[in-house]
Coordinates of C-alpha atoms and ligand atoms in Angstrom, one line a residue:
X1 CA -14.8 18.1 -19.1
X2 CA -16.7 18.5 -15.9
X3 CA -16.4 16.1 -13.0
X4 CA -20.0 15.1 -13.4
X5 CA -19.8 14.1 -17.1
X6 CA -16.5 12.3 -16.5
X7 CA -18.2 10.2 -13.8
X8 CA -20.8 9.1 -16.3
X9 CA -18.1 8.0 -18.7
X10 CA -16.4 6.3 -15.8
X11 CA -19.5 4.4 -14.8
X12 CA -20.1 3.3 -18.4
X13 CA -16.5 2.3 -19.0
X14 CA -16.6 0.3 -15.8
X15 CA -19.7 -1.6 -16.6
X16 CA -17.9 -2.9 -19.7
X17 CA -14.6 -3.7 -17.9
X18 CA -14.5 -7.2 -16.4
X19 CA -14.0 -7.5 -12.7
X20 CA -13.6 -11.1 -11.8
X21 CA -13.1 -10.2 -8.1
X22 CA -16.7 -9.2 -7.9
X23 CA -18.2 -11.0 -10.7
X24 CA -18.1 -14.2 -8.7
X25 CA -20.4 -13.2 -6.0
X26 CA -22.3 -10.1 -7.1
X27 CA -25.9 -11.0 -7.6
X28 CA -26.8 -10.9 -11.3
X29 CA -28.3 -7.4 -11.2
X30 CA -30.1 -5.3 -13.8
X31 CA -27.4 -2.8 -14.2
X32 CA -28.1 0.2 -12.0
X33 CA -25.8 3.1 -12.8
X34 CA -25.7 4.3 -9.2
X35 CA -24.6 0.8 -8.0
X36 CA -22.1 0.4 -10.8
X37 CA -20.6 3.8 -10.0
X38 CA -20.4 2.7 -6.4
X39 CA -18.7 -0.5 -7.4
X40 CA -16.1 1.4 -9.3
X41 CA -15.5 3.8 -6.4
X42 CA -15.2 0.8 -4.0
X43 CA -12.6 -0.6 -6.3
X44 CA -10.7 2.7 -6.3
X45 CA -10.8 2.5 -2.5
X46 CA -9.6 -1.2 -2.5
X47 CA -12.2 -2.1 0.2
X48 CA -12.0 -5.8 -0.9
X49 CA -8.3 -6.0 -0.1
X50 CA -8.8 -5.6 3.7
X51 CA -12.4 -6.8 4.1
X52 CA -11.8 -10.3 2.6
X53 CA -9.9 -13.0 4.4
X54 CA -7.7 -15.3 2.3
X55 CA -10.0 -17.8 0.7
X56 CA -13.0 -16.2 2.3
X57 CA -16.1 -14.6 0.8
X58 CA -15.8 -11.2 -0.7
X59 CA -16.3 -8.4 1.9
X60 CA -17.1 -10.9 4.7
X61 CA -14.2 -9.6 6.8
X62 CA -11.8 -11.6 9.0
X63 CA -8.4 -10.5 7.6
X64 CA -5.9 -10.1 10.4
X65 CA -4.0 -6.9 10.4
X66 CA -1.0 -7.3 12.6
X67 CA -0.3 -4.7 15.2
X68 CA 2.2 -4.8 18.1
X69 CA -0.8 -4.8 20.4
X70 CA -2.4 -7.9 18.8
X71 CA -4.3 -8.5 15.6
X72 CA -7.0 -6.2 14.4
X73 CA -9.5 -8.0 12.3
X74 CA -11.5 -6.4 9.5
X75 CA -15.3 -6.8 9.8
X76 CA -18.1 -8.1 7.6
X77 CA -19.3 -5.2 5.4
X78 CA -21.7 -7.3 3.3
X79 CA -25.3 -6.1 3.5
X80 CA -26.2 -9.0 6.0
X81 CA -28.6 -7.7 8.5
X82 CA -27.4 -10.1 11.2
X83 CA -23.6 -10.0 10.7
X84 CA -22.8 -7.2 8.3
X85 CA -23.7 -3.6 7.7
X86 CA -27.2 -4.3 6.4
X87 CA -28.7 -2.1 9.1
X88 CA -26.4 0.8 8.4
X89 CA -28.2 3.9 7.3
X90 CA -26.5 6.1 4.7
X91 CA -25.5 8.5 7.5
X92 CA -23.9 5.7 9.5
X93 CA -22.0 4.4 6.5
X94 CA -20.8 7.9 5.8
X95 CA -19.7 8.4 9.4
X96 CA -17.6 5.2 9.2
X97 CA -15.8 6.5 6.1
X98 CA -15.5 10.1 7.1
X99 CA -15.2 10.0 10.9
X100 CA -14.0 6.5 11.6
X101 CA -17.2 5.8 13.6
X102 CA -19.1 2.5 13.8
X103 CA -22.9 2.4 13.7
X104 CA -22.9 2.0 17.5
X105 CA -20.8 5.1 17.8
X106 CA -17.6 3.4 18.8
X107 CA -14.4 4.6 17.1
X108 CA -12.8 2.4 14.5
X109 CA -9.1 1.8 14.7
X110 CA -7.2 3.6 12.0
X111 CA -6.4 0.3 10.4
X112 CA -9.5 1.4 8.4
X113 CA -8.1 4.3 6.3
X114 CA -10.9 6.8 7.1
X115 CA -8.3 9.6 7.3
X116 CA -8.1 9.4 3.5
X117 CA -11.6 8.3 2.7
X118 CA -12.9 11.4 4.5
X119 CA -12.0 13.3 1.3
X120 CA -14.8 11.5 -0.6
X121 CA -17.8 13.6 -1.7
X122 CA -21.3 12.9 -0.2
X123 CA -22.4 12.0 -3.7
X124 CA -19.7 9.3 -4.1
X125 CA -20.3 8.0 -0.6
X126 CA -24.0 7.6 -1.5
X127 CA -23.0 5.6 -4.6
X128 CA -20.8 3.3 -2.6
X129 CA -23.6 2.8 -0.1
X130 CA -25.9 1.8 -2.9
X131 CA -23.3 -0.6 -4.1
X132 CA -22.7 -2.2 -0.7
X133 CA -26.5 -2.5 -0.1
X134 CA -27.5 -3.8 -3.6
X135 CA -24.3 -5.0 -5.4
X136 CA -22.6 -7.1 -2.8
X137 CA -23.9 -10.6 -1.8
X138 CA -24.9 -10.8 1.9
X139 CA -22.9 -13.2 4.0
X140 CA -24.7 -14.1 7.2
X141 CA -21.8 -15.3 9.2
X142 CA -19.4 -13.5 11.5
X143 CA -15.7 -13.5 10.5
X144 CA -13.8 -16.4 12.2
X145 CA -12.0 -13.9 14.4
X146 CA -12.8 -10.6 16.1
X147 CA -10.6 -8.0 17.4
X148 CA -9.8 -8.3 21.1
X149 CA -6.9 -6.0 22.0
X150 CA -5.8 -6.2 25.6
X151 CA -6.7 -3.5 28.1
X152 CA -6.1 -0.5 27.8
X153 CA -5.9 -0.7 24.0
X154 CA -9.4 -1.9 23.8
X155 CA -10.6 1.5 24.9
X156 CA -11.7 2.8 21.5
X157 CA -12.5 6.1 23.0
X158 CA -8.7 6.9 23.0
X159 CA -9.0 7.3 19.2
X160 CA -11.3 10.3 19.8
X161 CA -8.3 12.2 21.2
X162 CA -6.3 11.3 18.1
X163 CA -9.1 12.3 15.8
X164 CA -9.6 15.6 17.5
X165 CA -5.9 16.4 17.2
X166 CA -5.2 15.1 13.7
X167 CA -8.2 14.1 11.7
X168 CA -9.6 16.4 9.1
X169 CA -13.0 15.1 8.2
X170 CA -13.8 17.7 5.5
X171 CA -14.5 16.4 2.0
X172 CA -12.2 17.3 -0.8
X173 CA -12.4 21.0 -1.7
X174 CA -11.7 21.6 -5.4
X175 CA -9.0 24.1 -6.2
X176 CA -10.6 26.5 -8.6
X177 CA -7.2 27.7 -9.9
X178 CA -6.5 24.2 -11.3
X179 CA -8.1 22.3 -14.2
X180 CA -10.7 19.6 -13.6
X181 CA -8.3 16.8 -14.5
X182 CA -5.9 17.9 -11.8
X183 CA -8.7 18.2 -9.3
X184 CA -10.0 14.7 -10.2
X185 CA -6.5 13.3 -9.7
X186 CA -6.0 15.1 -6.3
X187 CA -9.5 13.9 -5.2
X188 CA -8.6 10.2 -6.0
X189 CA -5.0 10.3 -4.8
X190 CA -5.7 11.9 -1.4
X191 CA -9.1 10.2 -1.0
X192 CA -10.2 6.8 -2.1
X193 CA -6.9 5.6 -3.7
X194 CA -5.2 6.7 -0.4
X195 CA -1.6 7.2 -1.9
X196 CA -0.9 9.5 1.0
X197 CA -1.6 6.8 3.6
X198 CA 1.5 4.9 2.5
X199 CA 3.7 7.5 0.8
X200 CA 3.5 10.4 3.2
X201 CA 5.9 10.4 6.2
X202 CA 4.4 10.5 9.7
X203 CA 5.1 12.5 12.7
X204 CA 5.9 11.0 16.1
X205 CA 2.2 10.7 16.8
X206 CA 1.5 9.0 13.5
X207 CA -0.2 12.0 11.9
X208 CA 0.6 12.5 8.2
X209 CA 3.3 15.2 7.8
X210 CA 1.4 17.2 5.2
X211 CA 4.3 19.7 4.7
X212 CA 6.3 16.8 3.3
X213 CA 3.4 15.2 1.5
X214 CA 4.2 12.0 -0.5
X215 CA 7.9 12.3 0.2
X216 CA 8.3 8.7 1.4
X217 CA 6.7 6.6 4.1
X218 CA 8.3 3.8 6.2
X219 CA 5.7 1.0 6.4
X220 CA 7.8 -1.1 8.8
X221 CA 9.0 -3.8 6.5
X222 CA 8.4 -1.9 3.2
X223 CA 9.5 1.5 2.2
X224 CA 7.0 3.5 0.1
X225 CA 9.3 5.8 -1.9
X226 CA 9.3 9.6 -2.3
X227 CA 6.9 10.2 -5.2
X228 CA 7.1 14.0 -5.2
X229 CA 8.3 15.7 -8.4
X230 CA 11.9 16.0 -7.1
X231 CA 14.2 15.0 -10.0
X232 CA 16.6 12.8 -7.9
X233 CA 14.7 12.1 -4.6
X234 CA 11.3 11.6 -6.2
X235 CA 9.9 10.6 -9.6
X236 CA 10.5 13.9 -11.4
X237 CA 12.2 12.1 -14.2
X238 CA 9.2 9.7 -14.8
X239 CA 7.1 10.8 -17.7
X240 CA 3.3 10.9 -17.3
X241 CA 3.1 7.9 -19.5
X242 CA 5.6 6.0 -17.3
X243 CA 3.4 6.7 -14.3
X244 CA 0.2 5.6 -16.0
X245 CA 1.8 2.4 -17.2
X246 CA 3.3 1.6 -13.7
X247 CA -0.1 2.2 -12.0
X248 CA -1.8 -0.1 -14.6
X249 CA 0.7 -2.9 -13.9
X250 CA 2.6 -2.6 -17.2
X251 CA 6.4 -3.0 -17.2
X252 CA 8.2 0.4 -17.4
X253 CA 11.8 0.2 -18.6
X254 CA 14.1 1.3 -15.8
X255 CA 11.4 1.3 -13.1
X256 CA 11.1 -1.8 -11.0
X257 CA 7.7 -3.5 -11.1
X258 CA 5.4 -2.7 -8.2
X259 CA 6.1 -5.2 -5.5
X260 CA 4.6 -5.9 -2.0
X261 CA 1.8 -3.5 -0.9
X262 CA 2.1 -1.5 -4.1
X263 CA 1.5 -4.7 -6.2
X264 CA -1.6 -5.3 -4.1
X265 CA -2.8 -1.7 -4.7
X266 CA -2.2 -2.1 -8.5
X267 CA -3.7 -5.5 -8.9
X268 CA -6.9 -5.1 -6.8
X269 CA -7.5 -1.4 -7.4
X270 CA -5.5 0.9 -9.6
X271 CA -5.2 -1.2 -12.8
X272 CA -9.0 -1.5 -12.8
X273 CA -9.4 2.3 -13.0
X274 CA -10.2 4.0 -16.3
X275 CA -7.4 5.3 -18.4
X276 CA -8.9 8.8 -17.8
X277 CA -8.7 8.5 -14.0
X278 CA -5.1 7.1 -14.1
X279 CA -4.1 10.0 -16.3
X280 CA -5.7 12.4 -13.8
X281 CA -3.8 10.7 -10.9
X282 CA -0.6 11.0 -12.9
X283 CA -1.2 14.7 -13.6
X284 CA -1.8 15.4 -10.0
X285 CA 1.1 13.3 -8.7
X286 CA 3.5 14.9 -11.1
X287 CA 2.5 18.3 -9.8
X288 CA 3.2 17.5 -6.1
X289 CA 5.8 20.0 -4.8
X290 CA 9.3 18.5 -4.9
X291 CA 10.6 17.4 -1.5
X292 CA 14.3 16.5 -1.3
X293 CA 15.4 13.5 0.7
X294 CA 18.9 14.2 2.0
X295 CA 20.1 10.6 1.1
X296 CA 18.9 10.7 -2.5
X297 CA 21.2 13.0 -4.6
X298 CA 21.0 10.8 -7.7
X299 CA 17.9 9.4 -9.3
X300 CA 17.0 5.8 -8.2
X301 CA 17.0 4.6 -11.8
X302 CA 20.4 6.0 -12.8
X303 CA 22.7 3.6 -10.9
X304 CA 24.9 0.7 -12.1
X305 CA 25.8 -0.9 -15.4
X306 CA 26.2 -4.3 -17.0
X307 CA 28.9 -6.4 -15.4
X308 CA 31.1 -9.3 -16.5
X309 CA 31.8 -10.7 -13.0
X310 CA 30.5 -14.2 -13.8
X311 CA 33.2 -15.1 -16.4
X312 CA 35.8 -14.9 -13.7
X313 CA 34.0 -17.2 -11.2
X314 CA 32.6 -19.8 -13.5
X315 CA 34.6 -23.1 -13.3
X316 CA 35.9 -22.2 -9.9
X317 CA 34.9 -24.4 -7.0
X318 CA 32.2 -23.3 -4.6
X319 CA 33.1 -23.2 -0.9
X320 CA 31.9 -26.1 1.3
X321 CA 30.2 -23.6 3.6
X322 CA 27.5 -22.0 1.5
X323 CA 27.6 -19.0 3.9
X324 CA 31.1 -18.3 2.5
X325 CA 29.9 -18.0 -1.1
X326 CA 30.6 -14.7 -2.7
X327 CA 27.9 -12.4 -4.0
X328 CA 28.8 -13.2 -7.6
X329 CA 28.6 -17.0 -6.9
X330 CA 25.1 -16.7 -5.3
X331 CA 24.0 -14.5 -8.2
X332 CA 25.2 -17.0 -10.7
X333 CA 23.5 -19.9 -8.9
X334 CA 20.1 -18.3 -8.2
X335 CA 19.5 -15.2 -10.2
X336 CA 21.5 -15.2 -13.5
X337 CA 19.2 -17.8 -15.2
X338 CA 16.6 -15.1 -15.3
X339 CA 18.3 -11.7 -14.9
X340 CA 21.1 -12.9 -17.2
X341 CA 24.9 -13.0 -16.7
X342 CA 25.5 -9.3 -16.9
X343 CA 22.3 -8.3 -15.0
X344 CA 20.8 -7.1 -18.2
X345 CA 17.6 -9.1 -18.0
X346 CA 15.5 -9.7 -21.1
X347 CA 12.8 -7.1 -21.9
X348 CA 10.9 -9.4 -24.3
X349 CA 10.6 -12.1 -21.6
X350 CA 9.5 -9.6 -18.9
X351 CA 12.7 -10.1 -17.0
X352 CA 13.9 -6.7 -15.7
X353 CA 17.5 -5.6 -15.9
X354 CA 19.0 -5.0 -12.4
X355 CA 21.0 -1.9 -13.2
X356 CA 19.2 1.4 -14.0
X357 CA 16.4 -0.1 -12.0
X358 CA 14.6 1.8 -9.2
X359 CA 14.4 -1.3 -7.0
X360 CA 18.1 -1.2 -6.5
X361 CA 18.5 2.6 -6.4
X362 CA 16.8 3.7 -3.2
X363 CA 18.6 4.6 -0.1
X364 CA 16.5 2.1 1.8
X365 CA 17.2 -1.6 1.0
X366 CA 14.1 -3.0 2.6
X367 CA 12.2 -3.5 -0.6
X368 CA 15.1 -5.3 -2.2
X369 CA 15.4 -7.7 0.7
X370 CA 11.7 -8.3 0.8
X371 CA 11.7 -9.1 -3.0
X372 CA 14.7 -11.5 -2.6
X373 CA 13.0 -13.3 0.4
X374 CA 9.4 -13.3 -0.6
X375 CA 9.3 -12.7 -4.4
X376 CA 6.6 -10.6 -6.1
X377 CA 3.0 -11.9 -6.0
X378 CA 1.1 -10.7 -9.0
X379 CA -2.4 -11.7 -10.2
X380 CA -2.2 -13.0 -13.7
X381 CA 1.6 -12.5 -14.5
X382 CA 3.3 -14.8 -17.0
X383 CA 6.8 -14.7 -15.4
X384 CA 7.1 -14.2 -11.7
X385 CA 9.9 -13.3 -9.4
X386 CA 10.2 -16.2 -7.0
X387 CA 11.0 -15.8 -3.3
X388 CA 14.2 -17.3 -2.0
X389 CA 13.5 -17.5 1.7
X390 CA 13.7 -21.3 1.7
X391 CA 16.8 -21.6 -0.5
X392 CA 19.1 -18.8 0.9
X393 CA 20.3 -18.2 4.5
X394 CA 20.3 -14.8 6.1
X395 CA 24.0 -14.6 5.5
X396 CA 23.6 -15.4 1.8
X397 CA 20.8 -12.9 1.3
X398 CA 23.0 -10.3 3.0
X399 CA 26.0 -11.0 0.9
X400 CA 23.9 -11.1 -2.3
X401 CA 22.1 -7.9 -1.4
X402 CA 25.3 -6.0 -0.8
X403 CA 26.8 -7.4 -4.0
X404 CA 23.8 -6.3 -6.0
X405 CA 23.8 -2.8 -4.5
X406 CA 27.5 -2.2 -5.1
X407 CA 27.5 -3.7 -8.6
X408 CA 24.1 -2.7 -10.0
X409 CA 22.5 -0.3 -7.5
X410 CA 23.0 2.5 -5.0
X411 CA 26.3 1.7 -3.3
X412 CA 25.4 3.9 -0.3
X413 CA 22.6 1.5 0.6
X414 CA 23.5 -1.5 2.8
X415 CA 21.8 -4.8 3.7
X416 CA 22.5 -6.1 7.2
X417 CA 21.9 -9.6 8.6
X418 CA 19.6 -8.3 11.4
X419 CA 17.5 -6.7 8.8
X420 CA 17.2 -9.9 6.7
X421 CA 16.3 -11.9 9.9
X422 CA 13.6 -9.4 10.7
X423 CA 12.1 -9.3 7.3
X424 CA 12.3 -13.1 6.8
X425 CA 9.5 -14.0 9.2
X426 CA 6.4 -14.6 7.2
X427 CA 4.5 -11.4 6.5
X428 CA 1.3 -11.3 8.5
X429 CA -1.8 -11.7 6.4
X430 CA -2.6 -8.3 5.0
X431 CA 1.0 -7.7 4.2
X432 CA 2.8 -4.4 4.3
X433 CA -0.1 -2.1 4.6
X434 CA -0.7 -3.6 8.0
X435 CA 2.8 -3.0 9.0
X436 CA 1.8 0.6 8.8
X437 CA -1.0 -0.2 11.2
X438 CA 1.6 -1.5 13.5
X439 CA 3.0 2.0 13.7
X440 CA -0.5 3.5 14.0
X441 CA -1.0 1.1 16.8
X442 CA 2.0 2.4 18.6
X443 CA 0.6 6.0 18.3
X444 CA -2.6 4.7 19.8
X445 CA -0.5 3.2 22.6
X446 CA 1.2 6.6 23.2
X447 CA -2.1 8.3 23.4
X448 CA -3.6 5.8 25.8
X449 CA -0.5 6.0 28.0
X450 CA -0.8 9.8 28.0
X451 CA -4.5 9.6 28.8
X452 CA -3.9 7.2 31.7
X453 CA -1.1 9.5 33.0
X454 CA -3.4 12.5 33.0
X455 CA -6.2 10.5 34.7
X456 CA -3.7 9.3 37.4
X457 CA -2.4 12.8 37.9
X458 CA -6.0 14.2 38.3
X459 CA -6.8 11.5 40.8
X460 CA -3.7 12.3 42.8
X461 CA -4.5 16.0 42.6
X462 CA -8.0 15.3 44.0
X463 CA -6.8 13.4 47.0
Ligands
LIG501 C1 -6.3 -1.1 5.1 C2 -7.4 -1.9 5.4 C3 -8.9 -1.5 5.1 C4 -9.4 -0.9 3.9 C5 -8.6 -0.7 2.6 C6 -10.8 -0.7 4.2 N1 -11.1 -1.1 5.4 FE1 -13.0 -0.9 6.3 N2 -12.2 -1.6 8.0 C7 -10.9 -2.1 8.2 C8 -10.8 -2.7 9.6 C9 -9.6 -3.3 10.2 C10 -12.1 -2.4 10.2 C11 -12.5 -2.8 11.6 C12 -11.8 -1.8 12.5 C13 -12.1 -1.9 14.0 O1 -12.6 -2.9 14.4 O2 -11.9 -0.9 14.7 C14 -12.9 -1.8 9.2 C15 -14.2 -1.4 9.5 C16 -15.1 -0.9 8.5 C17 -16.5 -0.5 8.7 C18 -17.2 -0.6 10.0 C19 -18.0 -1.9 10.0 C20 -18.4 -2.4 11.4 O3 -19.6 -2.2 11.8 O4 -17.6 -3.1 12.0 C21 -17.0 -0.1 7.5 C22 -18.4 0.4 7.2 C23 -15.9 -0.2 6.5 N3 -14.8 -0.6 7.2 C24 -16.1 0.1 5.2 C25 -15.0 0.2 4.3 C26 -15.2 0.6 2.9 C27 -16.5 1.0 2.3 C28 -13.9 0.5 2.4 C29 -13.5 0.9 1.0 C30 -13.8 2.3 0.5 C31 -13.0 0.0 3.4 N4 -13.7 -0.2 4.5 C32 -11.6 -0.2 3.2 C33 -9.9 -2.1 7.3 C34 -10.0 -1.6 6.0
LIG502 C1 -0.6 0.2 0.7 C2 0.4 1.2 0.6 C3 0.5 1.9 -0.7 C4 -0.5 2.6 -1.4 C5 -1.9 2.8 -1.0 C6 0.1 3.2 -2.5 N1 1.5 2.9 -2.6 FE1 2.8 3.3 -4.1 N2 4.2 2.2 -3.3 C7 4.1 1.5 -2.0 C8 5.3 0.7 -1.8 C9 5.6 -0.2 -0.6 C10 6.1 0.9 -3.0 C11 7.5 0.3 -3.3 C12 7.2 -0.9 -4.2 C13 8.4 -1.6 -4.8 O1 9.5 -1.4 -4.3 O2 8.2 -2.3 -5.7 C14 5.4 1.8 -3.8 C15 5.9 2.3 -5.0 C16 5.3 3.3 -5.8 C17 5.9 3.9 -7.0 C18 7.3 3.6 -7.5 C19 8.3 4.5 -6.9 C20 9.8 4.2 -7.2 O3 10.6 5.1 -7.0 O4 10.1 3.0 -7.5 C21 5.0 4.8 -7.5 C22 5.2 5.7 -8.7 C23 3.9 4.8 -6.6 N3 4.1 3.8 -5.6 C24 2.7 5.6 -6.8 C25 1.6 5.4 -6.0 C26 0.4 6.2 -6.2 C27 0.2 7.2 -7.3 C28 -0.6 5.7 -5.3 C29 -2.0 6.1 -5.2 C30 -2.8 6.1 -6.4 C31 0.1 4.7 -4.5 N4 1.4 4.6 -4.9 C32 -0.5 4.0 -3.4 C33 3.0 1.5 -1.2 C34 1.7 2.1 -1.5
LIG503 C1 12.4 -17.5 -12.6 C2 13.0 -16.3 -13.0 C3 13.7 -15.4 -11.9 C4 14.7 -15.7 -11.0 C5 15.4 -17.1 -10.8 C6 15.0 -14.5 -10.3 N1 14.1 -13.5 -10.7 FE1 14.1 -11.6 -10.0 N2 12.5 -11.2 -11.2 C7 11.9 -12.0 -12.1 C8 10.8 -11.4 -12.8 C9 9.9 -12.0 -13.8 C10 10.7 -10.1 -12.2 C11 9.7 -9.0 -12.6 C12 8.4 -9.4 -11.8 C13 7.2 -8.5 -12.1 O1 7.2 -7.7 -13.0 O2 6.3 -8.6 -11.3 C14 11.8 -10.0 -11.3 C15 12.1 -8.8 -10.5 C16 13.2 -8.7 -9.7 C17 13.5 -7.5 -9.0 C18 12.8 -6.1 -9.2 C19 11.8 -6.0 -8.0 C20 11.2 -4.7 -7.9 O3 10.6 -4.4 -6.8 O4 11.2 -3.9 -8.8 C21 14.7 -7.7 -8.3 C22 15.4 -6.8 -7.4 C23 15.0 -9.1 -8.5 N3 14.1 -9.7 -9.4 C24 16.1 -9.7 -8.0 C25 16.4 -11.1 -8.1 C26 17.5 -11.8 -7.4 C27 18.4 -11.1 -6.4 C28 17.4 -13.1 -7.8 C29 18.3 -14.2 -7.3 C30 18.2 -14.5 -5.8 C31 16.3 -13.2 -8.7 N4 15.7 -12.0 -8.9 C32 15.9 -14.4 -9.3 C33 12.3 -13.3 -12.4 C34 13.3 -14.0 -11.7

């Protein structure tokens, strides 16, 4: 099937699918295929996740993205002529997505993932423009907060240097040696669905390290695992059906459910994509060249087994000092009611087993600690994983984490009390994806410092 005809199917399928996120505020429109196609593409790009403040109106901006330099706030991208992008021409809209440039020519901070969106075709950018102009309700108010980074980080021009060095603004070029389905998957994964933004490791200056594409990204508080086709370091032993199910938010035996930033990506964006597009993404992802991670010699979902530890501790007295509880005692008190006495969970109740589970098999324990502290927030889930930040101390989480890793997971991974203390502080609004921004912010800082150093040197040279 050609890309063009598949797009028509996509638009048609989307028009039928329900999208409560938009339905609430989209003006009742006579369905315009261009606008509907743009709506679908904007969902694939997950624009709403960043451009909507908690409890705020869709696309009206104001979400705070934490950076070490201060908060960066998303802006109002409704078609309001006074406070949004209502006066943007198609060219200006395209420049924002492809070059990270605002209508007034100023550089956007890379909190806006234009490095990935740049891959989007002109045709698809035009459809999104039609959607933003005609399918989104205008909100004539400014977000409650605007970005005001301290000098010198407020010099947006410093981003030009970074863009010149690292940003490739060329739209996706199809690889003629590959089938259309593969190209469609690559187009979405590297472009609007921006898998690379989170899953590709970064260089010291925060550019994506393309040679190790999708081999795992550190988002600060979360770890986006290696999803290359490597059998033990990556997801080489996931079937295509596993991957499609995971991306559509369905439970996959042995693979932990998407948590944190991945849960957001699934709930707001990926699970609303057509089956056809998810299959295409899976085909492409499964073809990504294997990259080995030195610390992952065994597949993440192959560790551990059922345990009988609780028999031996039940009936014994708990220590007065809760911090002195053993891992098995904490597990019995807080986890076993759902994940069961032997860690075996209960498939039919949507309770995952804790052994042979990717969430305990990675070399990084960050995601496990995050899940124990903050739980998993899912839109419309029947059973949820609660967070235990209020019930358990740093010491208890540390003891429990290490107990789980040695009994059920990757025994080489460790949890430390410092790590728990760091991850405990409430996540900034915008969650993990903005922790990535924190790192981008640092790169920006480096560039600004270098620019100032050069300027000072020049001045001295001139004297
Ligand atoms: C990861 C968060 C994130 C996502 C996802 C995101 N944006 Fe943004 N966007 C931002 C932030 C933050 C800004 C403001 C950046 C700044 O002030 O430098 C911004 C700015 C913009 C602007 C410039 C508006 C102006 O005049 O200030 C446009 C246009 C825009 N985004 C469109 C989009 C579209 C379309 C999508 C989806 C395809 C999208 N954004 C997805 C974070 C995001
Ligand atoms: C905003 C950042 C972000 C984006 C965008 C993102 N991911 Fe993820 N992804 C993560 C994080 C963080 C995890 C770990 C979640 C967990 O532990 O439950 C993850 C987990 C996964 C896993 C499970 C891996 C494992 O070993 O358990 C797969 C598969 C995956 N992502 C595929 C994708 C694909 C495909 C895309 C693009 C279509 C994508 N992700 C986009 C952050 C992201
Ligand atoms: C009220 C029931 C309940 C309790 C109590 C509970 N869990 Fe869970 N847990 C769940 C459910 C449900 C899921 C799957 C969530 C999903 O699919 O979104 C889950 C998922 C998990 C995951 C997988 C996360 C991932 O990223 O894949 C881990 C790890 C976990 N729980 C650990 C624990 C620990 C440790 C405790 C005790 C401190 C605990 N759970 C207590 C219900 C519970």
